[in-house]
CSV table of C-alpha atoms in Angstrom, one decimal:
chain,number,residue,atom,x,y,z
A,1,UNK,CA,30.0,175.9,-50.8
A,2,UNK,CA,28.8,173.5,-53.3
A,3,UNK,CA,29.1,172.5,-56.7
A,4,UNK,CA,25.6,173.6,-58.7
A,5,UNK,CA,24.8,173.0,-62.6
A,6,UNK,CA,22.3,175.1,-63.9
A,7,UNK,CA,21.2,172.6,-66.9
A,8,UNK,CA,19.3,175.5,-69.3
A,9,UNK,CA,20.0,179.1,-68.8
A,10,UNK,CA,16.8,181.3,-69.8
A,11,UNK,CA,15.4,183.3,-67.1
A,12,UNK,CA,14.7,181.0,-64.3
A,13,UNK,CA,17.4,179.2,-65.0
A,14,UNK,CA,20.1,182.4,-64.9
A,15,UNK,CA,17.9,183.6,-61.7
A,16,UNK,CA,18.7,180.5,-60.4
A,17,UNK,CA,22.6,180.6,-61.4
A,18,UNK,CA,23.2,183.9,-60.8
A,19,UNK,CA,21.8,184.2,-57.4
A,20,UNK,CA,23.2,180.9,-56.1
A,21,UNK,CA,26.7,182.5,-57.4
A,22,UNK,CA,26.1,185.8,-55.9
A,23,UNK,CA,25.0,183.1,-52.5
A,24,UNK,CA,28.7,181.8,-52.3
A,25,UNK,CA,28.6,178.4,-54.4
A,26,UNK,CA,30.3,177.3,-57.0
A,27,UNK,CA,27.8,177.3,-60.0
A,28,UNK,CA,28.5,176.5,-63.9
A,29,UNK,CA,26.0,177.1,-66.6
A,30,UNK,CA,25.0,174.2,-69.1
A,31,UNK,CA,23.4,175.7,-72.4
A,32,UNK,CA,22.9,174.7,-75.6
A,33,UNK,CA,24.0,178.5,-77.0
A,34,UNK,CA,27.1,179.7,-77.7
A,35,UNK,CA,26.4,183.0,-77.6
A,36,UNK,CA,24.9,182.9,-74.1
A,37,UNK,CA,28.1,180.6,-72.6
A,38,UNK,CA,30.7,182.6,-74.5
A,39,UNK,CA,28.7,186.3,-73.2
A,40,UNK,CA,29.0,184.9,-69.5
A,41,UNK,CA,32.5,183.7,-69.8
A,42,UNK,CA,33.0,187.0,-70.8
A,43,UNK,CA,31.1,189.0,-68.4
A,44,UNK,CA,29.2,186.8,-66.2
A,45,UNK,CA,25.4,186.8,-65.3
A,46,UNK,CA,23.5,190.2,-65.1
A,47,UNK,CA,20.3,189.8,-62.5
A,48,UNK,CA,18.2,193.1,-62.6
A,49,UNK,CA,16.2,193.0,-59.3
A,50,UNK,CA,14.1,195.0,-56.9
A,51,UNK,CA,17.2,195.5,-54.9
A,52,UNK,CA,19.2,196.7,-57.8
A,53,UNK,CA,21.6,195.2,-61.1
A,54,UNK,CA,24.0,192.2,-59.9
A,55,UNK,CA,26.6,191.0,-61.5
A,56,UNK,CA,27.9,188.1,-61.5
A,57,UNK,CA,30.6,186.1,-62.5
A,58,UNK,CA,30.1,182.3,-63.4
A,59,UNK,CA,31.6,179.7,-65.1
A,60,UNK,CA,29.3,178.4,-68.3
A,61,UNK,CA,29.7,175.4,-71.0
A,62,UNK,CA,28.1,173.7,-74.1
A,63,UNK,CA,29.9,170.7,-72.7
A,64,UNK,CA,28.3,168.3,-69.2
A,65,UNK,CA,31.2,167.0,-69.2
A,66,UNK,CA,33.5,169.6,-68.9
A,67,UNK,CA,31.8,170.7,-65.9
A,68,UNK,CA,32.3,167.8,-64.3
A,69,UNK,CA,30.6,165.9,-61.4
A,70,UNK,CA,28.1,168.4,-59.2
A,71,UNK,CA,26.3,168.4,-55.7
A,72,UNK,CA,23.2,169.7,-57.6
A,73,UNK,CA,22.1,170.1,-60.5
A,74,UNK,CA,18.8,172.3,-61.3
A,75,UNK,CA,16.5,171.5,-64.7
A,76,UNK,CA,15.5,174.4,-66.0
A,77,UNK,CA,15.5,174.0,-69.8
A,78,UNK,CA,12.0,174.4,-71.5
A,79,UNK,CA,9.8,170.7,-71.4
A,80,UNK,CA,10.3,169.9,-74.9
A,81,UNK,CA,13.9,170.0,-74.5
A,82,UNK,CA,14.1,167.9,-71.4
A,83,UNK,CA,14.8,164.3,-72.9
A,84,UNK,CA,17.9,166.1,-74.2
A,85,UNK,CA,19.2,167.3,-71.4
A,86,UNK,CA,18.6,163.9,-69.4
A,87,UNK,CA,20.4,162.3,-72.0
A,88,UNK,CA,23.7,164.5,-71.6
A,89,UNK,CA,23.1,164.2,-67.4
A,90,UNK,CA,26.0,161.5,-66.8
A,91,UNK,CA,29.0,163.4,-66.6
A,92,UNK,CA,27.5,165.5,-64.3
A,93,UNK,CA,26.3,162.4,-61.6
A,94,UNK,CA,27.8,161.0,-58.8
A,95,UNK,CA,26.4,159.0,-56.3
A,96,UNK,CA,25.3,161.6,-53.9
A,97,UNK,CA,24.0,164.2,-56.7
A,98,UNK,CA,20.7,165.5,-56.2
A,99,UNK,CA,19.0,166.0,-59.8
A,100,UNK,CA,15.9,168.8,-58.7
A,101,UNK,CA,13.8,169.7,-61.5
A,102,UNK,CA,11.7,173.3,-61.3
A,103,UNK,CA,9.9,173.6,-64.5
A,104,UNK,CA,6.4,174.3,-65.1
A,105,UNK,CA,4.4,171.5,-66.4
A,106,UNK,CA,4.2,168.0,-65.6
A,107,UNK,CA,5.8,165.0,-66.9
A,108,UNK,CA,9.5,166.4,-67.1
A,109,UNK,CA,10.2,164.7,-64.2
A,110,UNK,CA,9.0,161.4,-65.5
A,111,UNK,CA,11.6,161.8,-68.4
A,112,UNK,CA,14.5,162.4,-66.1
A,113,UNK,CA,13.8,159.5,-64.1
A,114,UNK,CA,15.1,157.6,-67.0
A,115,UNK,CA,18.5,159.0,-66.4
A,116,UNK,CA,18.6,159.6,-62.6
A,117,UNK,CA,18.7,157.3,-59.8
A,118,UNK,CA,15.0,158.2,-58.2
A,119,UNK,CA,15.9,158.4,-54.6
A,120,UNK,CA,18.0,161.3,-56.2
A,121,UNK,CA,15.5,163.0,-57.6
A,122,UNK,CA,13.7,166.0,-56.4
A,123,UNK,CA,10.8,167.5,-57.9
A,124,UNK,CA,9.3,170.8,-57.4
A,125,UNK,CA,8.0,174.1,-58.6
A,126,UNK,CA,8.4,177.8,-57.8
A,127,UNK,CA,6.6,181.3,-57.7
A,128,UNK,CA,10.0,183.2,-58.6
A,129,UNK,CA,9.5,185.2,-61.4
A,130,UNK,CA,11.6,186.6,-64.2
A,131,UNK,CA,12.1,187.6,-67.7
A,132,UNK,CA,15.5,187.8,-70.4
A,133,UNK,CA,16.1,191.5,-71.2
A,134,UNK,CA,19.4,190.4,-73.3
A,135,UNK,CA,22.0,188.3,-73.3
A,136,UNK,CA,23.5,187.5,-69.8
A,137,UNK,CA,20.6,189.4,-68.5
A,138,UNK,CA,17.8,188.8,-66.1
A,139,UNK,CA,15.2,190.4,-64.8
A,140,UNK,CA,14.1,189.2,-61.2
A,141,UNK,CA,10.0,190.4,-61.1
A,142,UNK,CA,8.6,188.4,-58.6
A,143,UNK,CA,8.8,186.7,-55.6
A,144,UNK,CA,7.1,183.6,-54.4
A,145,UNK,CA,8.0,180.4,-52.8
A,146,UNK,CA,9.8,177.3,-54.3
A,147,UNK,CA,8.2,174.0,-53.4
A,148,UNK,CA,10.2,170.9,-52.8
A,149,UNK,CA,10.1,167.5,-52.2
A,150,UNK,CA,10.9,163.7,-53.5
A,151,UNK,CA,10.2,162.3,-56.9
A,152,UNK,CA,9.1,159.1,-55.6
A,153,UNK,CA,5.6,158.9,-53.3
A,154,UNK,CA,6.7,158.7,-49.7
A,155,UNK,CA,10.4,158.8,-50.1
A,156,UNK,CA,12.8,160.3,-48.2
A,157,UNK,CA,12.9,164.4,-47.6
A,158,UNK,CA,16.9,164.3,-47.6
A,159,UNK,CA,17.8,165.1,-50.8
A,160,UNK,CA,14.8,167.7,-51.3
A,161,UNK,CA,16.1,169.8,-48.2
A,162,UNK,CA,19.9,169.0,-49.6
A,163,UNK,CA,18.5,171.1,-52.2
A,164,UNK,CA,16.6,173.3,-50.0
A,165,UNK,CA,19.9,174.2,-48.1
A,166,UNK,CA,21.7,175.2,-51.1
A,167,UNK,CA,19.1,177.2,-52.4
A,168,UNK,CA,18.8,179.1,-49.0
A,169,UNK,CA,22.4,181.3,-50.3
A,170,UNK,CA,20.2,182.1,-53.1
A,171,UNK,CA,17.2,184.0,-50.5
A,172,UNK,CA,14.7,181.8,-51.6
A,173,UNK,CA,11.8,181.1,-49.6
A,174,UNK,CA,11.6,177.6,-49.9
A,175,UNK,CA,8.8,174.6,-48.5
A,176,UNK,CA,10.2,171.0,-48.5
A,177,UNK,CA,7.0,169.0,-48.2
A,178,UNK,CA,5.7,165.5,-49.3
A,179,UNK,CA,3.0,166.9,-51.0
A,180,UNK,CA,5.0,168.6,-53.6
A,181,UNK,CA,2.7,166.9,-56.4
A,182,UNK,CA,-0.2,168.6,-55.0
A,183,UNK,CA,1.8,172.2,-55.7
A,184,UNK,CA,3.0,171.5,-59.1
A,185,UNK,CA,-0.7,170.6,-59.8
A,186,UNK,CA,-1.8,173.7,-58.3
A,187,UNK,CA,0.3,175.7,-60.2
A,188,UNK,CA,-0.2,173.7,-63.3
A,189,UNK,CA,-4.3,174.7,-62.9
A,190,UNK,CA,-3.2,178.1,-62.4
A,191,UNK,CA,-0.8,178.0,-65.9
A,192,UNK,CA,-3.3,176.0,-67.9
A,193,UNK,CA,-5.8,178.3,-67.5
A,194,UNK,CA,-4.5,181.4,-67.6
A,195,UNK,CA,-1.9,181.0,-70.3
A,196,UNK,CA,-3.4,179.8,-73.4
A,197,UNK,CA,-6.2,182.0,-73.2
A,198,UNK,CA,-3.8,185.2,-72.6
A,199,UNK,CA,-2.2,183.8,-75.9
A,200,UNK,CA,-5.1,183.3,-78.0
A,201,UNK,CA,-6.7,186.3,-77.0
A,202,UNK,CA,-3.2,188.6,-77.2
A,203,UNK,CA,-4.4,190.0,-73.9
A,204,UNK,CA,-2.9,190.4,-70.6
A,205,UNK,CA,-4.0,188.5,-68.1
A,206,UNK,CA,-5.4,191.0,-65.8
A,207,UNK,CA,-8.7,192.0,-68.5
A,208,UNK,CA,-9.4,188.2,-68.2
A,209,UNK,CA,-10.7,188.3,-65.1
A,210,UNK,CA,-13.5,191.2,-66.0
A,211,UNK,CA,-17.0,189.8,-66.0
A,212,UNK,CA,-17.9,188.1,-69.3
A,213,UNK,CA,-16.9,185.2,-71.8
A,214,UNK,CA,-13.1,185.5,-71.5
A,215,UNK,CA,-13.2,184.7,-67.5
A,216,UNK,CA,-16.5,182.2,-67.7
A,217,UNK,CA,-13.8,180.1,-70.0
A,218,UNK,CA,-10.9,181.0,-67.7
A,219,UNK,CA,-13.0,179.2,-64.7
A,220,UNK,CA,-13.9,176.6,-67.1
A,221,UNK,CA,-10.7,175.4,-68.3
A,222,UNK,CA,-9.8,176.2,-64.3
A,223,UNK,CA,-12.3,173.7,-62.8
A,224,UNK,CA,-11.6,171.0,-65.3
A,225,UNK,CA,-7.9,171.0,-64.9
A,226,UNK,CA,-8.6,170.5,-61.2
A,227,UNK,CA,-11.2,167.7,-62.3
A,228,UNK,CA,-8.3,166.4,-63.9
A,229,UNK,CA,-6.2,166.1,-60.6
A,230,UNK,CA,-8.7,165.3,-58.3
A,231,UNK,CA,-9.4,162.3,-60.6
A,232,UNK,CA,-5.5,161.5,-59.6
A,233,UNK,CA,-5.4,162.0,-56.3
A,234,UNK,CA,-4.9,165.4,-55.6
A,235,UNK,CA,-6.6,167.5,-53.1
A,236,UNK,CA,-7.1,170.9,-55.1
A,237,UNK,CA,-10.1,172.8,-54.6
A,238,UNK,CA,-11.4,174.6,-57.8
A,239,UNK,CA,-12.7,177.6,-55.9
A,240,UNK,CA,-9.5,178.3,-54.1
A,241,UNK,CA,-7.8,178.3,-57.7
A,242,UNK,CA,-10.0,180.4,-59.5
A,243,UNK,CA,-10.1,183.0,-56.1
A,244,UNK,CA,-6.3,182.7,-56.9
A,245,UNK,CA,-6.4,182.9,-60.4
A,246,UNK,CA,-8.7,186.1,-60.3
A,247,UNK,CA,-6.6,187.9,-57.3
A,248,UNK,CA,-2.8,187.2,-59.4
């Protein structure tokens, strides 16, 4: 059993919390709300999933430092929040603490590196899915592989399959790899595409990929976003990303 902050409890991040409490390990929930904390003091984590309604019970906090020092700590608090959350990280570190951020986007992880020793810092990114139907409640829709893997080029796999073991009590399926950039980037074509458009257009993403304008700019903002990698280094190929794109 270890010790497991879940810094930011929306839906990945109570996914994340309940199923590694449901796994065995002793997890506490960091959140800004006090509604959310005080619900799951009072009646833990609800995860909805394909299996059936989980309950779970957990401790949860406003306070880092009334959780004390952790094995791991998980990042899942939404990107513009994630200076904050570095900033409140100390209480929380020890030497051997792994730090593993799985948000979407990039750049978090350049953020946390101002608060985190970097041989301690993992990065990745996941295919989980899951929405909030209330408070204390998750809904588990998807599954999908978590990618893994160290924060600084060509450092050391340890601490990304530290991680990796503690998120096997959770069922995960998860890859440690020292190529993890090239998978957030992947998934980053994937969200930059197919996000914005859904919201400007208030449709779902499935009509996007009918013939006509809406997909011909899906594919467009596709291909440049790989353009955008490929000009950094990473090996994505545009066509495999749109075939993706289309088939999710």
């Amino acid at each position: 059993m270890s010790k497991v902050a879940v810094v930011g409890s929306g839906a990945m991040g109570g996914l994340w919390a309940g199923r590694l409490a449901a796994g065995g390990h002793d997890v506490t929930i960091i959140d800004v709300s006090d509604a959310l904390v005080q619900q799951v003091r009072d009646h833990g984590l609800a995860i909805d999933s394909p299996g059936g309604m989980v309950e779970v019970a957990l401790s949860a906090t406003t306070d880092a430092e009334a959780a004390g020092v952790q094995d791991v700590v998980f990042i899942f608090v939404k990107g513009p929040h994630t200076q904050s959350a570095a900033s409140k990280l100390g209480p929380l570190l020890a030497e051997e603490t792994v730090v593993a951020t799985l948000q979407n986007g990039w750049g978090n992880a350049d953020v946390l590196a101002e608060a985190v020793p970097l041989d301690h810092l993992v990065v990745g990114v996941t295919f989980q899915a899951a929405t909030i139907t209330g408070l204390g409640k998750v809904a588990h829709l998807g599954q999908g592989p978590s990618h893994l893997g160290p924060y600084v080029d060509g450092g050391a796999l340890a601490p990304a399959q530290a991680v990796a073991d503690v998120m096997a009590a959770a069922n995960f399926e998860t890859i440690v790899t020292s190529e993890v950039k090239t998978a957030i980037w992947s998934k980053l074509v994937h969200n930059a595409a197919a996000l914005p458009v859904s919201a400007l257009t208030d449709l779902r993403t499935a009509p996007l990929v009918e013939p006509g304008p809406w997909r011909d700019l899906l594919d467009g903002i596709a291909r440049e976003a790989t353009a955008v990698a490929q000009a950094l280094g990473y090996q994505i190929d545009a066509d495999e990303r749109i075939a993706h794109i289309h088939k999710v």
